[in-house]
Short mmCIF file of the C-alpha atoms (twelve columns), coordinates in Angstrom:
data_MODEL
# 
_entry.id   MODEL 
# 
loop_
_atom_site.group_PDB 
_atom_site.id 
_atom_site.type_symbol 
_atom_site.label_atom_id 
_atom_site.label_alt_id 
_atom_site.label_comp_id 
_atom_site.label_asym_id 
_atom_site.label_seq_id 
_atom_site.Cartn_x 
_atom_site.Cartn_y 
_atom_site.Cartn_z 
_atom_site.pdbx_PDB_model_num 
ATOM 1  C CA . GLU A 1  28.023 -25.762 -176.488 1 
ATOM 2  C CA . LEU A 2  25.952 -22.683 -177.280 1 
ATOM 3  C CA . VAL A 3  24.970 -24.075 -180.684 1 
ATOM 4  C CA . ARG A 4  24.386 -27.561 -179.301 1 
ATOM 5  C CA . SER A 5  22.197 -26.301 -176.451 1 
ATOM 6  C CA . ALA A 6  20.154 -24.138 -178.841 1 
ATOM 7  C CA . LEU A 7  19.445 -27.250 -180.890 1 
ATOM 8  C CA . ILE A 8  18.284 -29.096 -177.810 1 
ATOM 9  C CA . LEU A 9  16.034 -26.262 -176.687 1 
ATOM 10 C CA . PHE A 10 14.621 -24.900 -179.939 1 
ATOM 11 C CA . VAL A 11 14.180 -27.795 -182.385 1 
ATOM 12 C CA . ASP A 12 10.616 -28.930 -182.910 1 
ATOM 13 C CA . PRO A 13 10.607 -32.639 -181.967 1 
ATOM 14 C CA . HIS A 14 8.046  -33.447 -184.652 1 
ATOM 15 C CA . ASP A 15 9.301  -31.734 -187.792 1 
ATOM 16 C CA . GLY A 16 12.934 -30.955 -186.899 1 
ATOM 17 C CA . GLN A 17 12.660 -27.248 -187.646 1 
ATOM 18 C CA . LEU A 18 14.666 -24.805 -185.588 1 
ATOM 19 C CA . ASP A 19 12.877 -21.775 -184.106 1 
ATOM 20 C CA . LEU A 20 15.239 -19.139 -185.473 1 
ATOM 21 C CA . ALA A 21 13.628 -16.206 -183.648 1 
ATOM 22 C CA . ARG A 22 14.202 -17.891 -180.303 1 
ATOM 23 C CA . VAL A 23 17.730 -18.908 -181.314 1 
ATOM 24 C CA . ARG A 24 18.522 -15.291 -182.193 1 
ATOM 25 C CA . GLU A 25 17.397 -14.073 -178.734 1 
ATOM 26 C CA . TYR A 26 19.170 -16.910 -176.945 1 
ATOM 27 C CA . VAL A 27 22.442 -16.195 -178.724 1 
ATOM 28 C CA . ARG A 28 22.087 -12.453 -178.156 1 
ATOM 29 C CA . GLY A 29 21.920 -13.087 -174.403 1 
ATOM 30 C CA . TYR A 30 25.160 -15.050 -174.474 1 
ATOM 31 C CA . VAL A 31 27.013 -12.671 -176.763 1 
ATOM 32 C CA . ASP A 32 25.967 -9.667  -174.656 1 
ATOM 33 C CA . THR A 33 27.819 -11.161 -171.685 1 
ATOM 34 C CA . ARG A 34 30.586 -12.880 -173.661 1 
ATOM 35 C CA . PRO A 35 31.267 -10.757 -176.753 1 
ATOM 36 C CA . TRP A 36 34.320 -12.822 -177.740 1 
ATOM 37 C CA . MET A 37 31.961 -15.677 -178.607 1 
ATOM 38 C CA . ALA A 38 30.607 -13.811 -181.635 1 
ATOM 39 C CA . ASP A 39 33.821 -14.421 -183.574 1 
ATOM 40 C CA . GLU A 40 33.647 -18.170 -182.960 1 
ATOM 41 C CA . LEU A 41 29.990 -18.733 -183.793 1 
ATOM 42 C CA . PRO A 42 30.227 -19.140 -187.597 1 
ATOM 43 C CA . ALA A 43 32.766 -21.947 -187.226 1 
ATOM 44 C CA . ALA A 44 30.753 -23.539 -184.403 1 
ATOM 45 C CA . VAL A 45 27.538 -23.506 -186.458 1 
ATOM 46 C CA . HIS A 46 29.301 -25.039 -189.445 1 
ATOM 47 C CA . ARG A 47 31.104 -27.649 -187.352 1 
ATOM 48 C CA . LEU A 48 27.911 -28.822 -185.643 1 
ATOM 49 C CA . TRP A 49 26.006 -28.880 -188.951 1 
ATOM 50 C CA . TRP A 50 28.755 -31.050 -190.412 1 
ATOM 51 C CA . GLU A 51 28.751 -33.339 -187.362 1 
ATOM 52 C CA . ARG A 52 24.988 -33.806 -187.629 1 
ATOM 53 C CA . LEU A 53 25.252 -34.387 -191.373 1 
ATOM 54 C CA . THR A 54 27.812 -37.175 -190.990 1 
ATOM 55 C CA . ASP A 55 26.783 -38.690 -187.644 1 
ATOM 56 C CA . PHE A 56 24.961 -42.001 -187.736 1 
ATOM 57 C CA . TRP A 57 25.061 -42.819 -184.027 1 
ATOM 58 C CA . MET A 58 21.316 -43.486 -183.841 1 
ATOM 59 C CA . LEU A 59 21.485 -45.996 -186.650 1 
ATOM 60 C CA . SER A 60 24.556 -47.619 -185.135 1 
ATOM 61 C CA . TRP A 61 22.783 -48.011 -181.823 1 
ATOM 62 C CA . ARG A 62 19.698 -49.417 -183.527 1 
ATOM 63 C CA . TYR A 63 21.337 -51.895 -185.871 1 
ATOM 64 C CA . GLU A 64 24.768 -52.663 -184.440 1 
ATOM 65 C CA . ARG A 65 23.834 -52.631 -180.754 1 
ATOM 66 C CA . GLN A 66 20.261 -53.792 -181.238 1 
ATOM 67 C CA . ASP A 67 19.215 -50.890 -178.989 1 
ATOM 68 C CA . PRO A 68 15.974 -49.186 -180.062 1 
ATOM 69 C CA . ARG A 69 16.091 -46.352 -177.490 1 
ATOM 70 C CA . PRO A 70 17.156 -43.630 -179.982 1 
ATOM 71 C CA . ASP A 71 14.414 -44.635 -182.455 1 
ATOM 72 C CA . GLU A 72 12.023 -41.883 -181.420 1 
ATOM 73 C CA . GLN A 73 14.759 -39.234 -181.807 1 
ATOM 74 C CA . PHE A 74 15.596 -40.250 -185.358 1 
ATOM 75 C CA . PRO A 75 12.723 -38.576 -187.299 1 
ATOM 76 C CA . ALA A 76 13.350 -35.108 -185.841 1 
ATOM 77 C CA . ALA A 77 17.152 -35.437 -186.012 1 
ATOM 78 C CA . SER A 78 17.125 -36.476 -189.649 1 
ATOM 79 C CA . ALA A 79 14.530 -33.811 -190.502 1 
ATOM 80 C CA . LEU A 80 16.705 -31.190 -188.806 1 
ATOM 81 C CA . VAL A 81 19.684 -32.049 -190.998 1 
ATOM 82 C CA . VAL A 82 17.615 -31.693 -194.158 1 
ATOM 83 C CA . TRP A 83 15.906 -28.508 -192.966 1 
ATOM 84 C CA . TRP A 84 19.196 -26.985 -191.733 1 
ATOM 85 C CA . THR A 85 20.905 -27.745 -195.049 1 
ATOM 86 C CA . HIS A 86 18.112 -26.041 -197.008 1 
ATOM 87 C CA . HIS A 87 18.104 -23.039 -194.632 1 
ATOM 88 C CA . TYR A 88 21.815 -22.903 -193.847 1 
ATOM 89 C CA . GLU A 89 22.170 -19.147 -194.432 1 
ATOM 90 C CA . LYS A 90 19.130 -18.358 -192.264 1 
ATOM 91 C CA . VAL A 91 20.450 -20.552 -189.461 1 
ATOM 92 C CA . LEU A 92 23.871 -18.927 -189.725 1 
ATOM 93 C CA . ASP A 93 22.243 -15.486 -189.600 1 
ATOM 94 C CA . ALA A 94 20.212 -16.446 -186.504 1 
ATOM 95 C CA . PHE A 95 23.382 -17.471 -184.693 1 
ATOM 96 C CA . CYS A 96 25.742 -14.841 -186.083 1 
ATOM 97 C CA . GLY A 97 23.608 -11.990 -187.421 1 
# 
């Protein structure tokens, strides 16, 4: 949930980029109070990246359910996946560094 909440809070809704400086501070606050989380963060970051990479729920809602509500989320969500893939090591460092 730490990784998921950071994505909700710190992704730019227009270009899908993640504010890594803010992520780093956010994670530091959690790890300072729950140091055991540090060991789990690399797997959590990878798992959520993979989920986002292979998740087509917005398209399913749009085309299978004929529900356009997620339409405005799609540009930022798809941009995030591309940006995250190209900056995977930086994102991992922000969460785990």
